[in-house]
C-alpha atoms as a PDB file:
ATOM      1  CA  MET A   1     -95.254  11.909 -18.957  1.00  0.00           C
ATOM      2  CA  HIS A   2     -91.485  12.311 -19.398  1.00  0.00           C
ATOM      3  CA  ASN A   3     -88.300  12.069 -17.390  1.00  0.00           C
ATOM      4  CA  SER A   4     -88.321  15.498 -15.786  1.00  0.00           C
ATOM      5  CA  THR A   5     -84.648  15.468 -14.739  1.00  0.00           C
ATOM      6  CA  ASP A   6     -83.285  14.702 -18.220  1.00  0.00           C
ATOM      7  CA  THR A   7     -85.806  16.962 -19.918  1.00  0.00           C
ATOM      8  CA  THR A   8     -85.060  19.839 -17.593  1.00  0.00           C
ATOM      9  CA  GLU A   9     -81.339  19.537 -18.360  1.00  0.00           C
ATOM     10  CA  GLN A  10     -81.720  19.378 -22.137  1.00  0.00           C
ATOM     11  CA  SER A  11     -84.454  22.011 -22.242  1.00  0.00           C
ATOM     12  CA  TYR A  12     -82.110  24.210 -20.238  1.00  0.00           C
ATOM     13  CA  HIS A  13     -79.378  23.629 -22.845  1.00  0.00           C
ATOM     14  CA  TYR A  14     -81.733  24.572 -25.673  1.00  0.00           C
ATOM     15  CA  GLY A  15     -82.902  27.593 -23.669  1.00  0.00           C
ATOM     16  CA  VAL A  16     -79.297  28.783 -23.453  1.00  0.00           C
ATOM     17  CA  ILE A  17     -78.864  28.325 -27.209  1.00  0.00           C
ATOM     18  CA  LYS A  18     -82.059  30.276 -27.858  1.00  0.00           C
ATOM     19  CA  ARG A  19     -80.910  33.146 -25.625  1.00  0.00           C
ATOM     20  CA  ALA A  20     -77.501  33.093 -27.303  1.00  0.00           C
ATOM     21  CA  ILE A  21     -79.180  33.475 -30.720  1.00  0.00           C
ATOM     22  CA  GLU A  22     -81.136  36.475 -29.427  1.00  0.00           C
ATOM     23  CA  LEU A  23     -77.995  38.076 -27.994  1.00  0.00           C
ATOM     24  CA  ILE A  24     -75.958  37.527 -31.143  1.00  0.00           C
ATOM     25  CA  ASP A  25     -78.742  38.966 -33.316  1.00  0.00           C
ATOM     26  CA  ALA A  26     -79.139  42.011 -31.067  1.00  0.00           C
ATOM     27  CA  ASP A  27     -75.417  42.755 -30.754  1.00  0.00           C
ATOM     28  CA  GLY A  28     -74.290  42.240 -34.328  1.00  0.00           C
ATOM     29  CA  ALA A  29     -70.611  41.915 -33.411  1.00  0.00           C
ATOM     30  CA  ASP A  30     -68.753  38.942 -31.983  1.00  0.00           C
ATOM     31  CA  LEU A  31     -69.296  38.652 -28.252  1.00  0.00           C
ATOM     32  CA  SER A  32     -66.497  37.482 -25.994  1.00  0.00           C
ATOM     33  CA  LEU A  33     -66.865  34.370 -23.872  1.00  0.00           C
ATOM     34  CA  GLU A  34     -67.128  36.650 -20.839  1.00  0.00           C
ATOM     35  CA  ASP A  35     -69.832  38.812 -22.477  1.00  0.00           C
ATOM     36  CA  LEU A  36     -71.910  35.762 -23.328  1.00  0.00           C
ATOM     37  CA  SER A  37     -71.476  34.004 -20.003  1.00  0.00           C
ATOM     38  CA  ASP A  38     -72.249  37.204 -18.057  1.00  0.00           C
ATOM     39  CA  ALA A  39     -75.414  37.698 -20.078  1.00  0.00           C
ATOM     40  CA  MET A  40     -76.420  34.110 -19.316  1.00  0.00           C
ATOM     41  CA  GLY A  41     -75.779  34.581 -15.629  1.00  0.00           C
ATOM     42  CA  MET A  42     -73.189  31.824 -15.362  1.00  0.00           C
ATOM     43  CA  SER A  43     -69.440  31.494 -15.060  1.00  0.00           C
ATOM     44  CA  ALA A  44     -67.319  31.467 -18.197  1.00  0.00           C
ATOM     45  CA  ALA A  45     -66.067  27.970 -17.333  1.00  0.00           C
ATOM     46  CA  HIS A  46     -69.605  26.600 -16.890  1.00  0.00           C
ATOM     47  CA  PHE A  47     -70.811  28.239 -20.083  1.00  0.00           C
ATOM     48  CA  GLN A  48     -67.835  26.854 -22.017  1.00  0.00           C
ATOM     49  CA  ARG A  49     -68.470  23.337 -20.680  1.00  0.00           C
ATOM     50  CA  LEU A  50     -72.176  23.518 -21.487  1.00  0.00           C
ATOM     51  CA  PHE A  51     -71.621  24.570 -25.088  1.00  0.00           C
ATOM     52  CA  SER A  52     -68.838  22.082 -25.660  1.00  0.00           C
ATOM     53  CA  ALA A  53     -70.947  19.229 -24.263  1.00  0.00           C
ATOM     54  CA  TRP A  54     -73.933  20.271 -26.378  1.00  0.00           C
ATOM     55  CA  VAL A  55     -72.237  20.655 -29.747  1.00  0.00           C
ATOM     56  CA  GLY A  56     -68.523  19.958 -29.370  1.00  0.00           C
ATOM     57  CA  VAL A  57     -67.145  23.443 -30.055  1.00  0.00           C
ATOM     58  CA  SER A  58     -66.484  26.535 -27.981  1.00  0.00           C
ATOM     59  CA  PRO A  59     -69.087  29.315 -27.556  1.00  0.00           C
ATOM     60  CA  LYS A  60     -66.816  31.757 -29.385  1.00  0.00           C
ATOM     61  CA  ARG A  61     -66.576  29.507 -32.420  1.00  0.00           C
ATOM     62  CA  TYR A  62     -70.237  28.523 -32.233  1.00  0.00           C
ATOM     63  CA  GLN A  63     -71.319  32.131 -32.850  1.00  0.00           C
ATOM     64  CA  GLN A  64     -70.175  31.756 -36.448  1.00  0.00           C
ATOM     65  CA  TYR A  65     -72.699  28.978 -36.967  1.00  0.00           C
ATOM     66  CA  LEU A  66     -75.583  30.707 -35.210  1.00  0.00           C
ATOM     67  CA  ARG A  67     -75.494  33.914 -37.215  1.00  0.00           C
ATOM     68  CA  LEU A  68     -78.370  34.595 -39.601  1.00  0.00           C
ATOM     69  CA  GLY A  69     -75.916  34.956 -42.496  1.00  0.00           C
ATOM     70  CA  HIS A  70     -74.569  31.460 -41.931  1.00  0.00           C
ATOM     71  CA  ALA A  71     -77.319  30.016 -44.147  1.00  0.00           C
ATOM     72  CA  LYS A  72     -75.833  31.844 -47.150  1.00  0.00           C
ATOM     73  CA  SER A  73     -72.403  30.461 -46.284  1.00  0.00           C
ATOM     74  CA  LEU A  74     -73.861  26.963 -46.138  1.00  0.00           C
ATOM     75  CA  LEU A  75     -75.387  27.421 -49.608  1.00  0.00           C
ATOM     76  CA  GLN A  76     -72.011  28.529 -50.975  1.00  0.00           C
ATOM     77  CA  HIS A  77     -69.923  25.799 -49.373  1.00  0.00           C
ATOM     78  CA  ARG A  78     -72.248  22.941 -48.435  1.00  0.00           C
ATOM     79  CA  PHE A  79     -74.877  22.880 -51.189  1.00  0.00           C
ATOM     80  CA  THR A  80     -75.982  19.378 -52.213  1.00  0.00           C
ATOM     81  CA  THR A  81     -77.305  18.410 -55.638  1.00  0.00           C
ATOM     82  CA  LEU A  82     -79.798  15.592 -55.178  1.00  0.00           C
ATOM     83  CA  ASP A  83     -80.070  14.115 -58.680  1.00  0.00           C
ATOM     84  CA  ALA A  84     -76.834  12.154 -58.354  1.00  0.00           C
ATOM     85  CA  ALA A  85     -78.112  10.602 -55.146  1.00  0.00           C
ATOM     86  CA  HIS A  86     -81.500   9.622 -56.571  1.00  0.00           C
ATOM     87  CA  ALA A  87     -80.759   5.882 -56.654  1.00  0.00           C
ATOM     88  CA  VAL A  88     -79.713   5.973 -53.010  1.00  0.00           C
ATOM     89  CA  GLY A  89     -83.099   7.375 -52.034  1.00  0.00           C
ATOM     90  CA  LEU A  90     -84.911   4.548 -53.769  1.00  0.00           C
ATOM     91  CA  SER A  91     -83.136   1.990 -51.579  1.00  0.00           C
ATOM     92  CA  GLY A  92     -85.066   3.050 -48.499  1.00  0.00           C
ATOM     93  CA  SER A  93     -81.998   3.511 -46.345  1.00  0.00           C
ATOM     94  CA  GLY A  94     -79.301   6.039 -45.655  1.00  0.00           C
ATOM     95  CA  ARG A  95     -76.809   7.281 -43.104  1.00  0.00           C
ATOM     96  CA  LEU A  96     -76.922  10.390 -40.909  1.00  0.00           C
ATOM     97  CA  HIS A  97     -73.617  10.834 -39.042  1.00  0.00           C
ATOM     98  CA  ASP A  98     -73.181   7.348 -37.533  1.00  0.00           C
ATOM     99  CA  LEU A  99     -76.909   6.603 -37.580  1.00  0.00           C
ATOM    100  CA  PHE A 100     -78.247   4.115 -40.113  1.00  0.00           C
ATOM    101  CA  VAL A 101     -81.822   4.996 -41.098  1.00  0.00           C
ATOM    102  CA  ARG A 102     -84.256   2.581 -42.746  1.00  0.00           C
ATOM    103  CA  TRP A 103     -87.624   3.756 -44.013  1.00  0.00           C
ATOM    104  CA  GLU A 104     -90.833   2.374 -45.400  1.00  0.00           C
ATOM    105  CA  ALA A 105     -93.687   4.412 -46.876  1.00  0.00           C
ATOM    106  CA  MET A 106     -97.358   3.766 -46.200  1.00  0.00           C
ATOM    107  CA  SER A 107     -99.412   2.986 -49.327  1.00  0.00           C
ATOM    108  CA  PRO A 108    -101.593   5.819 -50.707  1.00  0.00           C
ATOM    109  CA  GLY A 109    -104.715   3.786 -49.943  1.00  0.00           C
ATOM    110  CA  ASP A 110    -103.745   3.330 -46.303  1.00  0.00           C
ATOM    111  CA  PHE A 111    -102.887   7.033 -46.010  1.00  0.00           C
ATOM    112  CA  ALA A 112    -106.319   7.963 -47.361  1.00  0.00           C
ATOM    113  CA  ARG A 113    -107.876   6.128 -44.406  1.00  0.00           C
ATOM    114  CA  ARG A 114    -106.567   8.906 -42.098  1.00  0.00           C
ATOM    115  CA  GLY A 115    -104.832   6.450 -39.785  1.00  0.00           C
ATOM    116  CA  ALA A 116    -107.877   4.188 -39.226  1.00  0.00           C
ATOM    117  CA  GLY A 117    -106.718   0.812 -37.894  1.00  0.00           C
ATOM    118  CA  LEU A 118    -103.237   2.156 -37.128  1.00  0.00           C
ATOM    119  CA  ARG A 119    -101.796   1.946 -33.601  1.00  0.00           C
ATOM    120  CA  ILE A 120     -99.483   4.874 -32.887  1.00  0.00           C
ATOM    121  CA  SER A 121     -97.375   4.871 -29.730  1.00  0.00           C
ATOM    122  CA  TRP A 122     -96.213   8.218 -28.373  1.00  0.00           C
ATOM    123  CA  GLY A 123     -94.007   9.682 -25.673  1.00  0.00           C
ATOM    124  CA  TRP A 124     -92.153  12.831 -24.607  1.00  0.00           C
ATOM    125  CA  PHE A 125     -88.367  12.724 -24.740  1.00  0.00           C
ATOM    126  CA  ASP A 126     -85.310  14.756 -23.925  1.00  0.00           C
ATOM    127  CA  SER A 127     -83.511  16.116 -27.027  1.00  0.00           C
ATOM    128  CA  PRO A 128     -80.708  18.525 -27.970  1.00  0.00           C
ATOM    129  CA  PHE A 129     -83.444  20.941 -29.097  1.00  0.00           C
ATOM    130  CA  GLY A 130     -85.642  20.855 -26.033  1.00  0.00           C
ATOM    131  CA  LEU A 131     -88.710  18.753 -25.322  1.00  0.00           C
ATOM    132  CA  ALA A 132     -89.588  16.383 -28.199  1.00  0.00           C
ATOM    133  CA  LEU A 133     -92.797  14.484 -28.888  1.00  0.00           C
ATOM    134  CA  VAL A 134     -92.081  11.229 -30.732  1.00  0.00           C
ATOM    135  CA  MET A 135     -94.674   8.930 -32.303  1.00  0.00           C
ATOM    136  CA  GLY A 136     -94.202   5.539 -33.905  1.00  0.00           C
ATOM    137  CA  THR A 137     -95.893   2.479 -35.368  1.00  0.00           C
ATOM    138  CA  GLU A 138     -94.641  -1.105 -35.304  1.00  0.00           C
ATOM    139  CA  LYS A 139     -92.658  -0.222 -38.451  1.00  0.00           C
ATOM    140  CA  GLY A 140     -90.785   2.787 -37.065  1.00  0.00           C
ATOM    141  CA  ILE A 141     -90.917   6.435 -36.026  1.00  0.00           C
ATOM    142  CA  CYS A 142     -93.733   8.257 -37.844  1.00  0.00           C
ATOM    143  CA  GLY A 143     -93.738  11.583 -36.003  1.00  0.00           C
ATOM    144  CA  MET A 144     -91.283  13.889 -34.247  1.00  0.00           C
ATOM    145  CA  ALA A 145     -92.222  17.363 -33.015  1.00  0.00           C
ATOM    146  CA  PHE A 146     -90.267  19.936 -30.995  1.00  0.00           C
ATOM    147  CA  ALA A 147     -92.238  21.845 -28.394  1.00  0.00           C
ATOM    148  CA  ALA A 148     -89.701  24.457 -27.236  1.00  0.00           C
ATOM    149  CA  GLU A 149     -91.259  27.225 -29.332  1.00  0.00           C
ATOM    150  CA  THR A 150     -94.843  25.982 -29.794  1.00  0.00           C
ATOM    151  CA  GLY A 151     -95.612  24.446 -26.403  1.00  0.00           C
ATOM    152  CA  ALA A 152     -96.449  20.823 -25.614  1.00  0.00           C
ATOM    153  CA  GLU A 153    -100.224  20.851 -26.098  1.00  0.00           C
ATOM    154  CA  PRO A 154    -100.175  22.500 -29.569  1.00  0.00           C
ATOM    155  CA  ALA A 155     -97.424  20.091 -30.669  1.00  0.00           C
ATOM    156  CA  MET A 156     -99.527  17.104 -29.597  1.00  0.00           C
ATOM    157  CA  ALA A 157    -102.681  18.481 -31.266  1.00  0.00           C
ATOM    158  CA  ASP A 158    -100.738  19.179 -34.471  1.00  0.00           C
ATOM    159  CA  MET A 159     -99.333  15.669 -34.707  1.00  0.00           C
ATOM    160  CA  ARG A 160    -102.617  13.907 -33.888  1.00  0.00           C
ATOM    161  CA  SER A 161    -104.447  15.961 -36.536  1.00  0.00           C
ATOM    162  CA  ARG A 162    -102.315  14.378 -39.256  1.00  0.00           C
ATOM    163  CA  TRP A 163    -103.742  10.885 -38.690  1.00  0.00           C
ATOM    164  CA  PRO A 164    -106.974  11.711 -36.831  1.00  0.00           C
ATOM    165  CA  ASP A 165    -108.498   8.220 -36.888  1.00  0.00           C
ATOM    166  CA  ALA A 166    -105.471   6.343 -35.531  1.00  0.00           C
ATOM    167  CA  ASP A 167    -105.425   4.680 -32.103  1.00  0.00           C
ATOM    168  CA  TYR A 168    -102.968   6.676 -29.948  1.00  0.00           C
ATOM    169  CA  VAL A 169    -101.306   4.940 -26.975  1.00  0.00           C
ATOM    170  CA  GLU A 170     -98.772   6.506 -24.603  1.00  0.00           C
ATOM    171  CA  ASP A 171     -95.852   4.046 -24.656  1.00  0.00           C
ATOM    172  CA  PRO A 172     -92.434   5.743 -24.491  1.00  0.00           C
ATOM    173  CA  THR A 173     -90.737   2.452 -23.570  1.00  0.00           C
ATOM    174  CA  ALA A 174     -91.569   0.961 -26.979  1.00  0.00           C
ATOM    175  CA  LEU A 175     -90.063   3.976 -28.738  1.00  0.00           C
ATOM    176  CA  ARG A 176     -87.002   4.599 -26.562  1.00  0.00           C
ATOM    177  CA  PRO A 177     -84.412   2.433 -28.416  1.00  0.00           C
ATOM    178  CA  MET A 178     -85.176   4.182 -31.725  1.00  0.00           C
ATOM    179  CA  VAL A 179     -85.323   7.616 -30.086  1.00  0.00           C
ATOM    180  CA  ASP A 180     -82.058   7.145 -28.201  1.00  0.00           C
ATOM    181  CA  ALA A 181     -80.310   6.117 -31.430  1.00  0.00           C
ATOM    182  CA  ALA A 182     -81.844   9.062 -33.281  1.00  0.00           C
ATOM    183  CA  PHE A 183     -80.679  11.743 -30.851  1.00  0.00           C
ATOM    184  CA  ALA A 184     -77.280  10.135 -30.242  1.00  0.00           C
ATOM    185  CA  GLN A 185     -76.907   9.844 -34.053  1.00  0.00           C
ATOM    186  CA  ARG A 186     -75.489   6.356 -33.588  1.00  0.00           C
ATOM    187  CA  GLY A 187     -76.797   2.852 -34.246  1.00  0.00           C
ATOM    188  CA  GLU A 188     -79.921   2.231 -36.285  1.00  0.00           C
ATOM    189  CA  THR A 189     -83.472   3.511 -36.396  1.00  0.00           C
ATOM    190  CA  ALA A 190     -86.485   2.952 -38.628  1.00  0.00           C
ATOM    191  CA  LEU A 191     -88.970   5.457 -40.063  1.00  0.00           C
ATOM    192  CA  HIS A 192     -92.541   4.890 -41.198  1.00  0.00           C
ATOM    193  CA  LEU A 193     -93.419   7.609 -43.719  1.00  0.00           C
ATOM    194  CA  ILE A 194     -97.143   8.382 -43.565  1.00  0.00           C
ATOM    195  CA  GLY A 195     -98.132  10.927 -46.193  1.00  0.00           C
ATOM    196  CA  ALA A 196     -99.531  11.601 -49.646  1.00  0.00           C
ATOM    197  CA  PRO A 197     -97.452  10.373 -52.629  1.00  0.00           C
ATOM    198  CA  LEU A 198     -95.933  13.803 -53.447  1.00  0.00           C
ATOM    199  CA  GLN A 199     -95.095  14.404 -49.792  1.00  0.00           C
ATOM    200  CA  ILE A 200     -93.290  11.068 -49.542  1.00  0.00           C
ATOM    201  CA  LYS A 201     -91.242  11.859 -52.676  1.00  0.00           C
ATOM    202  CA  VAL A 202     -90.180  15.157 -51.089  1.00  0.00           C
ATOM    203  CA  TRP A 203     -89.372  13.549 -47.734  1.00  0.00           C
ATOM    204  CA  GLU A 204     -87.246  10.885 -49.447  1.00  0.00           C
ATOM    205  CA  ALA A 205     -85.361  13.693 -51.223  1.00  0.00           C
ATOM    206  CA  LEU A 206     -84.737  15.402 -47.867  1.00  0.00           C
ATOM    207  CA  LEU A 207     -83.284  12.148 -46.543  1.00  0.00           C
ATOM    208  CA  ARG A 208     -80.607  12.373 -49.249  1.00  0.00           C
ATOM    209  CA  ILE A 209     -79.198  15.694 -47.994  1.00  0.00           C
ATOM    210  CA  PRO A 210     -76.094  14.856 -45.924  1.00  0.00           C
ATOM    211  CA  SER A 211     -75.744  16.140 -42.374  1.00  0.00           C
ATOM    212  CA  GLY A 212     -73.975  19.505 -42.253  1.00  0.00           C
ATOM    213  CA  HIS A 213     -75.140  20.285 -45.808  1.00  0.00           C
ATOM    214  CA  VAL A 214     -78.153  22.070 -47.280  1.00  0.00           C
ATOM    215  CA  SER A 215     -80.230  22.133 -50.436  1.00  0.00           C
ATOM    216  CA  THR A 216     -82.970  24.381 -51.810  1.00  0.00           C
ATOM    217  CA  TYR A 217     -86.689  23.990 -52.390  1.00  0.00           C
ATOM    218  CA  SER A 218     -86.146  24.361 -56.146  1.00  0.00           C
ATOM    219  CA  GLU A 219     -83.393  21.729 -56.153  1.00  0.00           C
ATOM    220  CA  ILE A 220     -85.697  19.313 -54.334  1.00  0.00           C
ATOM    221  CA  ALA A 221     -88.462  20.014 -56.883  1.00  0.00           C
ATOM    222  CA  GLN A 222     -85.988  19.316 -59.702  1.00  0.00           C
ATOM    223  CA  SER A 223     -84.806  16.068 -58.103  1.00  0.00           C
ATOM    224  CA  ILE A 224     -88.312  14.605 -57.849  1.00  0.00           C
ATOM    225  CA  GLY A 225     -89.088  15.428 -61.484  1.00  0.00           C
ATOM    226  CA  SER A 226     -91.409  18.366 -60.753  1.00  0.00           C
ATOM    227  CA  PRO A 227     -89.225  21.456 -61.360  1.00  0.00           C
ATOM    228  CA  LYS A 228     -92.199  23.836 -61.556  1.00  0.00           C
ATOM    229  CA  ALA A 229     -93.772  22.575 -58.314  1.00  0.00           C
ATOM    230  CA  VAL A 230     -91.579  24.596 -55.964  1.00  0.00           C
ATOM    231  CA  ARG A 231     -94.530  25.909 -53.968  1.00  0.00           C
ATOM    232  CA  ALA A 232     -96.019  22.421 -53.555  1.00  0.00           C
ATOM    233  CA  VAL A 233     -92.596  21.112 -52.560  1.00  0.00           C
ATOM    234  CA  GLY A 234     -92.283  23.883 -49.963  1.00  0.00           C
ATOM    235  CA  THR A 235     -95.658  22.890 -48.527  1.00  0.00           C
ATOM    236  CA  ALA A 236     -94.613  19.228 -48.386  1.00  0.00           C
ATOM    237  CA  VAL A 237     -91.343  20.167 -46.667  1.00  0.00           C
ATOM    238  CA  GLY A 238     -93.355  22.114 -44.091  1.00  0.00           C
ATOM    239  CA  ARG A 239     -95.650  19.132 -43.511  1.00  0.00           C
ATOM    240  CA  ASN A 240     -92.798  16.737 -42.774  1.00  0.00           C
ATOM    241  CA  PRO A 241     -93.977  14.836 -39.688  1.00  0.00           C
ATOM    242  CA  VAL A 242     -90.563  13.532 -38.619  1.00  0.00           C
ATOM    243  CA  SER A 243     -88.480  16.638 -37.964  1.00  0.00           C
ATOM    244  CA  TRP A 244     -84.712  16.260 -37.498  1.00  0.00           C
ATOM    245  CA  LEU A 245     -84.572  12.694 -38.904  1.00  0.00           C
ATOM    246  CA  ILE A 246     -86.280  13.732 -42.146  1.00  0.00           C
ATOM    247  CA  PRO A 247     -84.140  16.871 -42.272  1.00  0.00           C
ATOM    248  CA  CYS A 248     -86.503  19.598 -43.497  1.00  0.00           C
ATOM    249  CA  HIS A 249     -84.260  22.078 -41.631  1.00  0.00           C
ATOM    250  CA  ARG A 250     -81.686  21.534 -44.427  1.00  0.00           C
ATOM    251  CA  ALA A 251     -84.007  23.052 -47.059  1.00  0.00           C
ATOM    252  CA  LEU A 252     -83.301  26.751 -47.734  1.00  0.00           C
ATOM    253  CA  ARG A 253     -84.424  29.359 -50.234  1.00  0.00           C
ATOM    254  CA  LYS A 254     -82.091  30.023 -53.182  1.00  0.00           C
ATOM    255  CA  SER A 255     -81.419  33.493 -51.764  1.00  0.00           C
ATOM    256  CA  GLY A 256     -79.910  31.964 -48.633  1.00  0.00           C
ATOM    257  CA  ALA A 257     -82.945  32.920 -46.553  1.00  0.00           C
ATOM    258  CA  LEU A 258     -83.922  30.287 -44.020  1.00  0.00           C
ATOM    259  CA  GLY A 259     -87.488  29.900 -45.243  1.00  0.00           C
ATOM    260  CA  GLY A 260     -90.030  28.669 -42.730  1.00  0.00           C
ATOM    261  CA  TYR A 261     -89.901  25.972 -40.101  1.00  0.00           C
ATOM    262  CA  HIS A 262     -92.949  24.304 -38.624  1.00  0.00           C
ATOM    263  CA  TRP A 263     -91.592  24.164 -35.066  1.00  0.00           C
ATOM    264  CA  GLY A 264     -90.116  27.685 -35.023  1.00  0.00           C
ATOM    265  CA  LEU A 265     -87.156  29.306 -36.801  1.00  0.00           C
ATOM    266  CA  PRO A 266     -84.944  29.357 -33.656  1.00  0.00           C
ATOM    267  CA  VAL A 267     -85.128  25.544 -33.678  1.00  0.00           C
ATOM    268  CA  LYS A 268     -84.153  25.437 -37.386  1.00  0.00           C
ATOM    269  CA  ARG A 269     -81.200  27.738 -36.780  1.00  0.00           C
ATOM    270  CA  ALA A 270     -80.083  25.694 -33.779  1.00  0.00           C
ATOM    271  CA  MET A 271     -80.295  22.467 -35.835  1.00  0.00           C
ATOM    272  CA  LEU A 272     -78.302  23.886 -38.756  1.00  0.00           C
ATOM    273  CA  ALA A 273     -75.678  25.323 -36.427  1.00  0.00           C
ATOM    274  CA  TYR A 274     -75.476  22.090 -34.426  1.00  0.00           C
ATOM    275  CA  GLU A 275     -74.913  19.977 -37.537  1.00  0.00           C
ATOM    276  CA  ALA A 276     -72.451  22.329 -39.214  1.00  0.00           C
ATOM    277  CA  ALA A 277     -70.407  22.672 -36.027  1.00  0.00           C
ATOM    278  CA  ARG A 278     -70.329  18.905 -35.493  1.00  0.00           C
ATOM    279  CA  ASP A 279     -69.429  18.302 -39.131  1.00  0.00           C
ATOM    280  CA  ASP A 280     -66.569  20.797 -39.005  1.00  0.00           C
ATOM    281  CA  GLY A 281     -65.437  19.380 -35.669  1.00  0.00           C
ATOM    282  CA  GLN A 282     -65.168  15.918 -37.230  1.00  0.00           C
ATOM    283  CA  ARG A 283     -63.230  17.360 -40.177  1.00  0.00           C
ATOM    284  CA  GLY A 284     -61.014  19.386 -37.871  1.00  0.00           C
ATOM    285  CA  GLY A 285     -61.743  22.824 -39.237  1.00  0.00           C
ATOM    286  CA  MET A 286     -64.213  25.477 -40.367  1.00  0.00           C
ATOM    287  CA  ALA A 287     -65.550  25.510 -43.918  1.00  0.00           C
END
């Protein structure tokens, strides 16, 4: 199924992040390194190393990114307007950190066939956000699901239901180069967008939101020329089949509320915190 040693290590990391979120929410005030490490049942030095390896900043500093109110701060300081980047989206390529992403969309006619005649490889992989199910065609990654909150079997059933007539083959080896590049955020990977025309427009808009930044559902609706279709846009964001790489976690409500997340809100919060912390680390300071 998957490499149990690597998966155990990364799932453990995500488990620590999840517990840290729960502690921070329950306490309300900043917790010291000793408070956090004691609550996790590990030494302060080990806890510090684990956090720094995971995201590149200290646990004390990372609390600022994990807080529920951080989404509002992101909207104030890291909001992205997508209209100016419209031409970039049409090129079918973009950059996330040091990862170059190419994408190609399936034709509406092929999508209507519900995956019939399509060979989809799949495998379970280690990720910074726990166990990940990745699916791909010969053209690129078409599915990415995170099972930490939902469980493995529901994640698999969810993804297969999107293209029910496809031929599914377990083949992690075929996917590994693209997956390794995706999670390392370095090199190059390809995406195969399989969805209805409106969904693909929304997913292409999401691909234009830079890492460490956020946008809103209404801004995305505006950028695709359907300003009144905010609810439909929200549904399309929620149906994004390639989480993390098509960054639906960067879509927030105008109020600063997180909105929903298909694979669980703790995963969305961890992703936003991870990206903001890495972005600030590269800039050398907090926003």
